[in-house]
Amino acid sequence: MNDRRQFLSRSIGLAALGLSSGAALADADTYRRFHQALAREPRLTAFAGATGELSGDAAVHGRMPADLQGVFFRNGPGRFELGGERYHHWFDGDGYAQRWQIGGGKVSHRGRFVATQKFVEESAADQFLYPAFGTYIGRKQPKNNDTMNAANTNLLPLGGRVYALWEGGSAVELDAQTLETRGIKTWSPELKAMPFSAHPKVDPDGGVWNFGTMPGANLLVLYQLSAAGELKRSAVVKVPQLNMVHDFVVSGRHLIFLVPPYDLAGGVDTSFRENLHWAGDKRPLRAVVISKDTLELRQVFELPARSVFHFGNAFEDGACTRLDVVMHDGDILPELGLVMRGELRPFHASASTVQVTLDYASGQAREARLFGASEFPRVAPQVVSARHRKLAVLGVASGSKDYILNTVNLIDIDSGKADSYSFGAGWQVEEHVLVPRRGARSETDGYLVGVAQDARRAQTVLTVFDAHNIKAGPRAMARLSYTSPLCFHGNFLPA
C-alpha cells in the first residue's frame, strides 16, 4: 500500500511538529498564573483538571423520564498539569473518560483517565515528556502517532465496545463498565498506527464512517466500518495543503470535508499549533467532496476563508448537497489556549451556524445563516446523512459578555426559529445530544441530554430536556457532589 507508506513516513516522522531535542516549554509560570486566577474566578474550575478517578451517585431534581435508559459516554482533556508545569492549550490535556448510567429514575457517574502510553510514562516520570498540540515538549522522542496519543476528544460505543478517540492517533479501547483501558485498536494490519479521527459519523444502520489525517502529509485516509466494528473499506485520497481538519460530515452519497486555509511552517522548539499560520488572505476555505461509492474525490468548492471545527448534518437535495456547519472568522486556535493561563475572554462573537449548499452543476457554494454565536451542533441519530429539520447547538445568552457557552438551542433549519433555554450566569454548558424515544416518529420525539457545570456550587450536572419544549427548561437535573472535568464530545448508548 504505497500511499500508506507515504502517509506514515511523512506524518509519523513528526517533522510537522517541529520536534527537536530540548527542554519542555510547558512551564511553571503558566501554572502560577492559572492558579492565581482560579482563586478569584470559580468558572475556571472546569479547566483545572482532575487528579484521579471519580465516582458517585447523582442527586436527581425533577423527574427523570422512565423511558430514558442507557449510558451517556463523554470524553475530554482532564490533566493539564504535572510536576509543577501546565500545558498552554485546552486541547493538550490527557483524556478523561466519563460514563453516566441512567435508568430507573437514578443516575450514577464514573470518571477515569485513559491510560495511554503517554499518560502511563509521564505519570511514572512525574513530568510531561511528549509534544502536545499547543505546547512544545521535547524531553522524549516519540516513535509514532500513538506514543503521543492523548485520547481526549470523544467516546464511541461500537459493536459492544467503547473507544476513546483523539485527533491524530489510533482509537483506544476501554472497558464499557469500568472505563479501564484495554489498549490500542488496530482495524487491520495495514492500518496500524494510522490516525482515526475523533469525529466518526454513525449511520442509522449502525455503520461508521471516519477519516484520519496528519499535517504535512496531504493525504486523507478514509474508513468504513460495520455496525459490529469490522473494517469494510479504507482508502487514501490526496488533498493538497491538508493541515487542519477536525471534523467532517456525511450525506447519502458523499463525505464532505472543509479545509481551512492554514500554512504549516516547520519550527524548532515549537508546537504544532504554533506552526500553523493563518493564510486566509491568500486562500479560501475549501469544501472537498468524496464519493461514498468510489471513495474518490468528486469535486472541490471554494468559500470565504474561515476556520471550522464542527458540523451538524448533510443531505442530498436534488443535484445539490446541503450541510450545517459552525464557521469562525479567522484563526481562533490561539484564543482557545488563553484559558490555560486563567484568561476568560468573550466567546468568539463572529462564530455562527450556517447552512451551506453545494451545487455540483454550477460548482458554486452558497451560504445561509441559521444562528448566531454557537458551537457543538448535533442532530438526532436517526437522521444522520438524511433530510433533517432540527439542529441542536450551544449558544451564548443575549447580552452576555462571558466567554462561556450557557444556552441550549434547537434550531428549525427551515424556518430559522430556535427553541432555546439559558442556564444563566455561572454556568458552563457542554455539548447536548438528541436521544430519540424507542420508535420515535419525529426528531423531537425524545430528549435533549447533556452536561453542564455549575460553577457557583462547584458541581457537574446531567440535564434532560423534552426535545419538543426546550424553552421550558430541564425536566430533570442530576447533580454530582463534585466537579468533573469539562468534556468535548460523547454519545448516548440506549439500554
Short mmCIF file of C-alpha atoms in Angstrom, two decimals:
data_model
loop_
_atom_site.label_atom_id
_atom_site.label_comp_id
_atom_site.label_asym_id
_atom_site.label_seq_id
_atom_site.Cartn_x
_atom_site.Cartn_y
_atom_site.Cartn_z
CA MET A 1 0.00 0.00 0.00
CA ASN A 2 2.27 2.78 -1.31
CA ASP A 3 0.00 5.62 -0.17
CA ARG A 4 0.03 4.22 3.35
CA ARG A 5 3.85 4.08 3.42
CA GLN A 6 3.99 7.67 2.18
CA PHE A 7 1.38 8.68 4.76
CA LEU A 8 3.35 7.10 7.59
CA SER A 9 6.75 8.38 6.52
CA ARG A 10 5.53 11.95 6.24
CA SER A 11 3.25 12.06 9.27
CA ILE A 12 4.62 9.74 11.92
CA GLY A 13 8.04 11.26 11.27
CA LEU A 14 6.66 14.27 13.20
CA ALA A 15 8.52 16.84 11.12
CA ALA A 16 5.36 18.92 11.08
CA LEU A 17 5.55 19.33 14.84
CA GLY A 18 8.97 20.94 14.69
CA LEU A 19 10.21 18.33 17.17
CA SER A 20 13.80 18.54 18.28
CA SER A 21 15.79 17.93 21.43
CA GLY A 22 15.45 20.49 24.18
CA ALA A 23 13.72 21.38 27.40
CA ALA A 24 9.98 21.37 27.90
CA LEU A 25 8.17 24.64 27.34
CA ALA A 26 5.17 23.67 29.45
CA ASP A 27 6.07 25.99 32.26
CA ALA A 28 5.63 26.90 35.90
CA ASP A 29 4.63 30.47 35.03
CA THR A 30 1.51 29.27 33.21
CA TYR A 31 0.75 27.10 36.26
CA ARG A 32 1.16 30.06 38.62
CA ARG A 33 -0.95 32.45 36.55
CA PHE A 34 -3.79 29.96 36.23
CA HIS A 35 -3.99 29.21 39.95
CA GLN A 36 -3.87 32.89 40.85
CA ALA A 37 -6.83 33.46 38.53
CA LEU A 38 -8.64 30.33 39.80
CA ALA A 39 -8.62 31.73 43.33
CA ARG A 40 -10.64 34.71 42.03
CA GLU A 41 -12.78 33.10 39.34
CA PRO A 42 -14.78 29.92 40.13
CA ARG A 43 -15.71 29.44 36.46
CA LEU A 44 -12.12 28.32 35.84
CA THR A 45 -12.73 25.21 37.96
CA ALA A 46 -13.88 23.35 34.85
CA PHE A 47 -10.39 23.86 33.37
CA ALA A 48 -8.42 22.88 36.46
CA GLY A 49 -8.39 19.18 35.58
CA ALA A 50 -8.65 16.04 37.68
CA THR A 51 -6.15 14.12 39.76
CA GLY A 52 -7.70 10.65 39.78
CA GLU A 53 -10.82 8.54 39.46
CA LEU A 54 -14.24 9.98 40.32
CA SER A 55 -17.43 8.08 41.05
CA GLY A 56 -20.73 8.78 42.75
CA ASP A 57 -24.50 8.81 42.59
CA ALA A 58 -26.18 11.99 41.43
CA ALA A 59 -29.00 13.70 43.29
CA VAL A 60 -31.91 13.87 40.85
CA HIS A 61 -34.06 17.01 40.87
CA GLY A 62 -37.29 16.84 38.90
CA ARG A 63 -38.39 13.56 37.31
CA MET A 64 -36.09 11.51 35.14
CA PRO A 65 -38.10 10.03 32.22
CA ALA A 66 -38.87 6.35 32.80
CA ASP A 67 -38.07 5.51 29.18
CA LEU A 68 -34.66 7.22 29.24
CA GLN A 69 -32.33 4.32 29.99
CA GLY A 70 -28.75 3.76 28.92
CA VAL A 71 -25.25 5.19 29.24
CA PHE A 72 -24.12 8.64 28.22
CA PHE A 73 -20.40 8.33 27.39
CA ARG A 74 -18.29 11.51 27.45
CA ASN A 75 -14.63 12.41 26.98
CA GLY A 76 -12.41 15.45 27.25
CA PRO A 77 -8.99 16.64 28.42
CA GLY A 78 -8.56 16.01 32.15
CA ARG A 79 -4.90 16.52 33.05
CA PHE A 80 -3.30 19.87 32.27
CA GLU A 81 -0.64 19.94 34.98
CA LEU A 82 2.21 17.70 36.07
CA GLY A 83 5.37 18.30 38.08
CA GLY A 84 4.51 21.96 38.65
CA GLU A 85 4.09 22.67 34.91
CA ARG A 86 0.92 23.44 33.00
CA TYR A 87 0.04 22.97 29.33
CA HIS A 88 -0.52 26.05 27.17
CA HIS A 89 -3.62 24.90 25.29
CA TRP A 90 -7.00 23.44 26.19
CA PHE A 91 -6.60 20.70 23.57
CA ASP A 92 -3.44 19.29 25.19
CA GLY A 93 -4.78 17.56 28.30
CA ASP A 94 -4.80 13.79 28.77
CA GLY A 95 -8.13 12.09 28.08
CA TYR A 96 -10.59 11.71 30.95
CA ALA A 97 -13.39 9.29 30.05
CA GLN A 98 -16.76 9.59 31.77
CA ARG A 99 -19.91 7.49 31.84
CA TRP A 100 -23.33 8.49 33.14
CA GLN A 101 -25.53 5.48 33.88
CA ILE A 102 -29.22 6.40 33.58
CA GLY A 103 -32.14 4.14 34.47
CA GLY A 104 -34.96 3.58 36.93
CA GLY A 105 -35.07 7.27 37.71
CA LYS A 106 -31.48 7.17 39.02
CA VAL A 107 -28.17 8.47 37.68
CA SER A 108 -24.62 7.46 38.59
CA HIS A 109 -21.29 8.77 37.32
CA ARG A 110 -17.77 7.46 36.86
CA GLY A 111 -14.70 9.25 35.52
CA ARG A 112 -11.29 7.79 34.78
CA PHE A 113 -8.13 8.74 32.90
CA VAL A 114 -7.42 6.90 29.66
CA ALA A 115 -4.17 5.03 30.40
CA THR A 116 -2.41 5.69 27.10
CA GLN A 117 1.30 5.04 26.71
CA LYS A 118 1.83 8.79 27.06
CA PHE A 119 -0.21 9.01 30.27
CA VAL A 120 1.48 5.99 31.88
CA GLU A 121 5.02 7.08 31.05
CA GLU A 122 4.51 10.69 32.09
CA SER A 123 2.78 9.68 35.33
CA ALA A 124 5.76 7.50 36.23
CA ALA A 125 8.19 10.31 35.40
CA ASP A 126 6.06 12.95 37.18
CA GLN A 127 6.61 15.30 34.25
CA PHE A 128 5.39 15.81 30.69
CA LEU A 129 7.61 14.04 28.17
CA TYR A 130 5.99 14.20 24.73
CA PRO A 131 4.83 17.02 22.43
CA ALA A 132 1.23 18.17 22.65
CA PHE A 133 -0.99 20.08 20.23
CA GLY A 134 -0.32 23.54 21.67
CA THR A 135 2.69 23.00 23.93
CA TYR A 136 6.16 22.09 22.74
CA ILE A 137 7.79 19.42 24.90
CA GLY A 138 10.97 17.69 23.81
CA ARG A 139 12.06 15.51 26.69
CA LYS A 140 11.45 12.24 24.88
CA GLN A 141 11.35 11.32 21.19
CA PRO A 142 8.02 9.80 20.06
CA LYS A 143 8.18 6.62 17.99
CA ASN A 144 4.83 7.09 16.22
CA ASN A 145 1.49 8.87 16.49
CA ASP A 146 0.28 6.64 19.33
CA THR A 147 3.27 7.49 21.51
CA MET A 148 1.71 10.96 21.82
CA ASN A 149 -1.94 9.84 21.72
CA ALA A 150 -3.91 11.84 24.31
CA ALA A 151 -7.24 10.02 23.64
CA ASN A 152 -9.04 13.12 24.85
CA THR A 153 -11.83 14.11 22.47
CA ASN A 154 -14.70 11.62 22.11
CA LEU A 155 -16.06 8.26 23.30
CA LEU A 156 -17.57 5.98 20.67
CA PRO A 157 -19.66 2.92 21.61
CA LEU A 158 -19.47 0.46 18.70
CA GLY A 159 -20.20 -3.23 18.40
CA GLY A 160 -20.37 -3.79 22.15
CA ARG A 161 -17.07 -1.97 22.75
CA VAL A 162 -16.15 1.61 23.65
CA TYR A 163 -13.32 3.62 22.10
CA ALA A 164 -11.59 6.80 23.27
CA LEU A 165 -10.74 8.93 20.24
CA TRP A 166 -8.19 11.63 19.51
CA GLU A 167 -7.29 13.85 16.56
CA GLY A 168 -4.18 12.13 15.24
CA GLY A 169 -3.82 8.57 16.54
CA SER A 170 -5.49 5.20 16.85
CA ALA A 171 -8.68 4.51 18.75
CA VAL A 172 -8.08 3.31 22.33
CA GLU A 173 -10.43 0.64 23.63
CA LEU A 174 -11.91 0.99 27.13
CA ASP A 175 -13.96 -1.37 29.26
CA ALA A 176 -17.57 -0.25 28.81
CA GLN A 177 -18.39 -0.70 32.52
CA THR A 178 -15.25 0.29 34.40
CA LEU A 179 -13.60 2.54 31.77
CA GLU A 180 -10.36 0.62 32.34
CA THR A 181 -8.03 0.97 29.35
CA ARG A 182 -7.67 -2.18 27.24
CA GLY A 183 -5.28 -0.84 24.61
CA ILE A 184 -4.82 0.43 21.07
CA LYS A 185 -7.33 -0.69 18.45
CA THR A 186 -5.93 -1.61 15.03
CA TRP A 187 -8.70 -2.05 12.45
CA SER A 188 -6.47 -4.10 10.13
CA PRO A 189 -2.70 -4.80 9.99
CA GLU A 190 -2.07 -2.40 7.11
CA LEU A 191 -3.76 0.41 9.08
CA LYS A 192 -1.61 0.04 12.20
CA ALA A 193 -0.83 3.45 13.77
CA MET A 194 -2.90 5.29 11.16
CA PRO A 195 -4.86 8.25 12.61
CA PHE A 196 -8.55 7.60 13.32
CA SER A 197 -10.24 10.94 13.99
CA ALA A 198 -12.40 11.87 16.96
CA HIS A 199 -15.49 12.62 14.83
CA PRO A 200 -16.80 9.40 13.29
CA LYS A 201 -20.30 9.51 11.82
CA VAL A 202 -22.68 6.71 12.71
CA ASP A 203 -25.27 5.90 10.04
CA PRO A 204 -28.80 4.98 11.18
CA ASP A 205 -27.96 1.31 10.44
CA GLY A 206 -25.10 1.48 12.95
CA GLY A 207 -22.27 1.56 10.40
CA VAL A 208 -19.49 4.10 10.86
CA TRP A 209 -17.59 6.45 8.55
CA ASN A 210 -14.38 8.12 9.69
CA PHE A 211 -11.15 9.67 8.45
CA GLY A 212 -7.63 10.40 9.55
CA THR A 213 -5.03 12.93 8.51
CA MET A 214 -1.70 14.23 9.70
CA PRO A 215 -0.24 17.66 8.96
CA GLY A 216 2.28 17.81 6.16
CA ALA A 217 1.13 14.53 4.58
CA ASN A 218 -1.51 15.98 2.21
CA LEU A 219 -3.19 12.59 2.36
CA LEU A 220 -6.60 11.72 3.79
CA VAL A 221 -7.30 8.18 4.97
CA LEU A 222 -10.94 7.05 4.88
CA TYR A 223 -12.61 4.29 6.87
CA GLN A 224 -15.94 2.49 6.58
CA LEU A 225 -16.80 0.16 9.47
CA SER A 226 -19.73 -2.17 10.02
CA ALA A 227 -22.08 -1.91 12.99
CA ALA A 228 -20.09 -4.77 14.53
CA GLY A 229 -16.92 -2.70 14.37
CA GLU A 230 -15.30 -4.55 11.48
CA LEU A 231 -13.44 -2.75 8.70
CA LYS A 232 -15.39 -2.86 5.41
CA ARG A 233 -13.34 -0.47 3.27
CA SER A 234 -10.47 2.00 3.51
CA ALA A 235 -8.77 4.35 1.07
CA VAL A 236 -6.23 7.15 0.90
CA VAL A 237 -7.02 10.33 -1.05
CA LYS A 238 -4.57 13.10 -1.94
CA VAL A 239 -5.72 16.58 -0.85
CA PRO A 240 -3.26 19.49 -1.27
CA GLN A 241 -2.47 21.70 1.75
CA LEU A 242 -4.33 19.44 4.16
CA ASN A 243 -3.20 20.83 7.51
CA MET A 244 -6.07 21.21 9.99
CA VAL A 245 -9.23 19.12 9.57
CA HIS A 246 -11.06 18.32 12.80
CA ASP A 247 -14.46 17.05 11.65
CA PHE A 248 -16.42 16.11 8.54
CA VAL A 249 -19.99 15.30 7.54
CA VAL A 250 -21.72 12.53 5.59
CA SER A 251 -24.73 12.70 3.28
CA GLY A 252 -26.48 9.93 1.40
CA ARG A 253 -23.84 9.84 -1.34
CA HIS A 254 -20.89 11.88 -0.10
CA LEU A 255 -18.23 12.52 2.55
CA ILE A 256 -17.56 16.25 2.85
CA PHE A 257 -14.56 17.98 4.42
CA LEU A 258 -14.00 21.72 4.90
CA VAL A 259 -10.29 22.55 4.74
CA PRO A 260 -9.39 25.91 6.33
CA PRO A 261 -6.53 27.97 4.83
CA TYR A 262 -3.56 27.24 7.08
CA ASP A 263 0.09 27.09 6.10
CA LEU A 264 2.35 24.74 8.02
CA ALA A 265 5.80 26.06 8.86
CA GLY A 266 8.42 23.82 10.38
CA GLY A 267 9.82 25.23 13.61
CA VAL A 268 12.37 24.46 16.27
CA ASP A 269 11.12 24.05 19.84
CA THR A 270 7.60 24.97 18.76
CA SER A 271 4.28 23.14 18.95
CA PHE A 272 2.05 22.10 16.07
CA ARG A 273 -0.37 24.91 16.92
CA GLU A 274 2.45 27.46 16.78
CA ASN A 275 3.48 26.10 13.37
CA LEU A 276 0.02 26.62 11.91
CA HIS A 277 -0.15 30.03 10.22
CA TRP A 278 -3.43 31.52 9.05
CA ALA A 279 -3.41 32.10 5.28
CA GLY A 280 -6.95 33.42 4.83
CA ASP A 281 -5.64 36.43 2.91
CA LYS A 282 -4.20 34.07 0.28
CA ARG A 283 -6.55 31.08 0.07
CA PRO A 284 -10.25 30.29 0.53
CA LEU A 285 -11.92 27.69 2.70
CA ARG A 286 -12.27 24.58 0.51
CA ALA A 287 -15.15 22.08 0.54
CA VAL A 288 -13.71 18.70 -0.54
CA VAL A 289 -16.38 16.21 -1.65
CA ILE A 290 -15.62 12.46 -1.72
CA SER A 291 -17.97 9.94 -3.32
CA LYS A 292 -19.11 7.21 -0.93
CA ASP A 293 -19.36 4.71 -3.79
CA THR A 294 -15.78 5.03 -5.01
CA LEU A 295 -14.01 6.75 -2.07
CA GLU A 296 -12.52 9.09 -4.67
CA LEU A 297 -12.51 12.87 -4.94
CA ARG A 298 -15.57 14.15 -6.79
CA GLN A 299 -15.39 17.94 -6.59
CA VAL A 300 -13.87 20.90 -4.71
CA PHE A 301 -15.75 24.10 -3.88
CA GLU A 302 -14.43 27.42 -2.57
CA LEU A 303 -15.93 29.55 0.21
CA PRO A 304 -14.75 32.69 2.04
CA ALA A 305 -11.81 31.96 4.35
CA ARG A 306 -12.99 30.82 7.79
CA SER A 307 -11.91 28.26 10.37
CA VAL A 308 -14.13 25.28 11.16
CA PHE A 309 -14.40 22.76 13.97
CA HIS A 310 -17.82 21.08 13.94
CA PHE A 311 -20.58 20.01 11.56
CA GLY A 312 -24.23 19.15 12.11
CA ASN A 313 -25.53 17.01 9.27
CA ALA A 314 -25.73 16.81 5.46
CA PHE A 315 -28.29 15.55 2.96
CA GLU A 316 -28.85 15.42 -0.77
CA ASP A 317 -31.26 17.97 -2.23
CA GLY A 318 -31.69 17.17 -5.92
CA ALA A 319 -28.43 17.99 -7.68
CA CYS A 320 -27.07 19.68 -4.54
CA THR A 321 -25.86 18.72 -1.08
CA ARG A 322 -26.85 20.82 1.92
CA LEU A 323 -24.88 20.77 5.16
CA ASP A 324 -24.82 22.53 8.53
CA VAL A 325 -21.55 23.80 9.99
CA VAL A 326 -20.27 26.32 12.54
CA MET A 327 -17.98 28.91 10.93
CA HIS A 328 -15.44 31.11 12.75
CA ASP A 329 -13.90 34.23 11.22
CA GLY A 330 -10.14 33.93 11.18
CA ASP A 331 -7.93 31.70 13.32
CA ILE A 332 -9.37 31.06 16.78
CA LEU A 333 -6.86 28.41 17.87
CA PRO A 334 -4.71 30.85 19.91
CA GLU A 335 -7.82 32.17 21.66
CA LEU A 336 -8.69 28.68 22.90
CA GLY A 337 -5.39 28.49 24.74
CA LEU A 338 -5.88 31.62 26.85
CA VAL A 339 -7.96 29.82 29.46
CA MET A 340 -4.96 27.65 30.37
CA ARG A 341 -3.35 30.67 31.97
CA GLY A 342 -6.58 31.82 33.57
CA GLU A 343 -7.85 34.31 31.00
CA LEU A 344 -11.58 34.16 30.35
CA ARG A 345 -12.36 36.02 27.15
CA PRO A 346 -15.70 36.72 25.42
CA PHE A 347 -16.89 33.89 23.22
CA HIS A 348 -15.85 34.38 19.60
CA ALA A 349 -18.73 36.62 18.54
CA SER A 350 -18.14 36.03 14.83
CA ALA A 351 -18.93 32.32 15.16
CA SER A 352 -22.22 31.37 13.55
CA THR A 353 -24.07 28.27 12.43
CA VAL A 354 -24.70 28.31 8.69
CA GLN A 355 -26.19 26.02 6.10
CA VAL A 356 -24.01 25.54 3.03
CA THR A 357 -25.45 24.41 -0.30
CA LEU A 358 -23.02 22.75 -2.72
CA ASP A 359 -24.29 23.00 -6.30
CA TYR A 360 -22.47 20.39 -8.37
CA ALA A 361 -23.67 21.70 -11.73
CA SER A 362 -22.51 25.28 -11.24
CA GLY A 363 -19.55 24.46 -8.99
CA GLN A 364 -20.74 27.20 -6.63
CA ALA A 365 -21.29 27.08 -2.87
CA ARG A 366 -23.99 29.20 -1.20
CA GLU A 367 -24.43 30.03 2.49
CA ALA A 368 -27.44 30.86 4.66
CA ARG A 369 -27.06 31.90 8.29
CA LEU A 370 -29.04 29.79 10.78
CA PHE A 371 -27.91 31.01 14.21
CA GLY A 372 -25.52 33.45 15.88
CA ALA A 373 -22.62 32.75 18.25
CA SER A 374 -22.72 28.99 18.72
CA GLU A 375 -20.88 25.69 18.73
CA PHE A 376 -21.24 21.89 19.14
CA PRO A 377 -24.02 21.14 16.61
CA ARG A 378 -25.76 17.74 16.78
CA VAL A 379 -28.74 16.10 15.07
CA ALA A 380 -30.96 13.17 16.01
CA PRO A 381 -29.16 9.86 15.27
CA GLN A 382 -31.97 8.53 13.06
CA VAL A 383 -31.50 11.34 10.50
CA VAL A 384 -27.72 11.28 10.09
CA SER A 385 -26.94 11.59 6.33
CA ALA A 386 -30.66 12.12 5.53
CA ARG A 387 -33.03 15.11 5.37
CA HIS A 388 -33.26 16.68 8.81
CA ARG A 389 -35.15 19.66 10.18
CA LYS A 390 -33.78 20.14 13.70
CA LEU A 391 -30.27 21.05 14.80
CA ALA A 392 -29.13 21.29 18.43
CA VAL A 393 -26.40 23.85 19.24
CA LEU A 394 -24.96 25.59 22.28
CA GLY A 395 -25.05 29.36 22.36
CA VAL A 396 -24.42 32.49 24.40
CA ALA A 397 -27.27 34.25 26.21
CA SER A 398 -28.38 37.55 24.69
CA GLY A 399 -26.38 40.43 26.13
CA SER A 400 -23.84 38.13 27.73
CA LYS A 401 -20.19 39.18 27.55
CA ASP A 402 -18.90 35.91 29.00
CA TYR A 403 -16.53 33.51 27.32
CA ILE A 404 -18.90 30.79 28.47
CA LEU A 405 -21.44 28.93 26.32
CA ASN A 406 -24.53 28.93 28.52
CA THR A 407 -27.60 28.22 26.37
CA VAL A 408 -29.03 25.17 24.61
CA ASN A 409 -30.97 25.67 21.39
CA LEU A 410 -32.91 23.51 18.96
CA ILE A 411 -33.00 25.23 15.58
CA ASP A 412 -35.62 24.60 12.90
CA ILE A 413 -33.38 24.75 9.81
CA ASP A 414 -36.31 25.53 7.50
CA SER A 415 -37.79 28.48 9.43
CA GLY A 416 -34.66 29.58 11.29
CA LYS A 417 -36.58 29.71 14.57
CA ALA A 418 -34.91 28.37 17.71
CA ASP A 419 -36.39 26.79 20.83
CA SER A 420 -33.93 27.94 23.49
CA TYR A 421 -33.10 27.83 27.19
CA SER A 422 -30.50 29.88 29.07
CA PHE A 423 -28.83 28.47 32.18
CA GLY A 424 -27.77 31.95 33.27
CA ALA A 425 -24.64 33.34 34.88
CA GLY A 426 -22.17 30.95 36.46
CA TRP A 427 -22.92 28.02 34.16
CA GLN A 428 -20.72 26.39 31.50
CA VAL A 429 -22.77 24.16 29.18
CA GLU A 430 -21.28 21.16 27.38
CA GLU A 431 -22.44 19.52 24.16
CA HIS A 432 -26.04 18.21 24.29
CA VAL A 433 -27.27 15.29 22.16
CA LEU A 434 -30.71 14.27 20.92
CA VAL A 435 -31.88 10.90 22.26
CA PRO A 436 -35.00 9.54 20.49
CA ARG A 437 -37.64 7.50 22.23
CA ARG A 438 -37.96 3.94 21.00
CA GLY A 439 -39.99 4.09 17.78
CA ALA A 440 -39.73 7.90 17.60
CA ARG A 441 -41.85 9.45 14.85
CA SER A 442 -40.07 12.80 14.69
CA GLU A 443 -36.75 14.43 15.58
CA THR A 444 -38.30 15.98 18.69
CA ASP A 445 -39.92 12.76 19.91
CA GLY A 446 -37.41 12.20 22.67
CA TYR A 447 -34.96 14.09 24.84
CA LEU A 448 -32.06 16.51 24.67
CA VAL A 449 -29.43 15.21 27.09
CA GLY A 450 -26.20 16.89 28.12
CA VAL A 451 -23.92 18.04 30.89
CA ALA A 452 -23.44 21.47 32.44
CA GLN A 453 -21.02 22.86 35.01
CA ASP A 454 -22.50 24.89 37.89
CA ALA A 455 -19.52 26.98 38.98
CA ARG A 456 -21.40 28.59 41.86
CA ARG A 457 -21.85 25.22 43.58
CA ALA A 458 -18.75 23.53 42.12
CA GLN A 459 -20.94 20.74 40.77
CA THR A 460 -21.30 18.91 37.48
CA VAL A 461 -24.90 18.34 36.40
CA LEU A 462 -26.55 16.00 33.89
CA THR A 463 -29.50 17.78 32.26
CA VAL A 464 -32.52 16.30 30.46
CA PHE A 465 -34.90 18.37 28.31
CA ASP A 466 -38.04 17.33 26.47
CA ALA A 467 -36.88 17.82 22.88
CA HIS A 468 -40.22 19.31 21.83
CA ASN A 469 -40.09 22.03 24.51
CA ILE A 470 -36.56 23.25 25.26
CA LYS A 471 -37.69 26.66 26.49
CA ALA A 472 -39.49 25.01 29.42
CA GLY A 473 -36.11 24.16 30.88
CA PRO A 474 -34.73 20.83 32.12
CA ARG A 475 -37.36 18.34 33.23
CA ALA A 476 -34.66 16.65 35.29
CA MET A 477 -31.21 17.60 36.59
CA ALA A 478 -28.86 15.04 38.16
CA ARG A 479 -26.31 16.81 40.36
CA LEU A 480 -23.00 15.35 41.41
CA SER A 481 -21.49 16.46 44.70
CA TYR A 482 -18.25 17.29 42.85
CA THR A 483 -16.90 18.86 39.67
CA SER A 484 -15.75 16.57 36.87
CA PRO A 485 -13.53 17.80 34.00
CA LEU A 486 -15.16 19.59 31.11
CA CYS A 487 -15.77 17.24 28.17
CA PHE A 488 -15.71 17.84 24.42
CA HIS A 489 -17.87 15.09 22.93
CA GLY A 490 -19.77 11.90 23.63
CA ASN A 491 -22.57 9.59 22.61
CA PHE A 492 -25.66 8.05 24.23
CA LEU A 493 -25.95 4.26 24.16
CA PRO A 494 -29.55 3.13 24.80
CA ALA A 495 -30.05 0.19 27.17
#
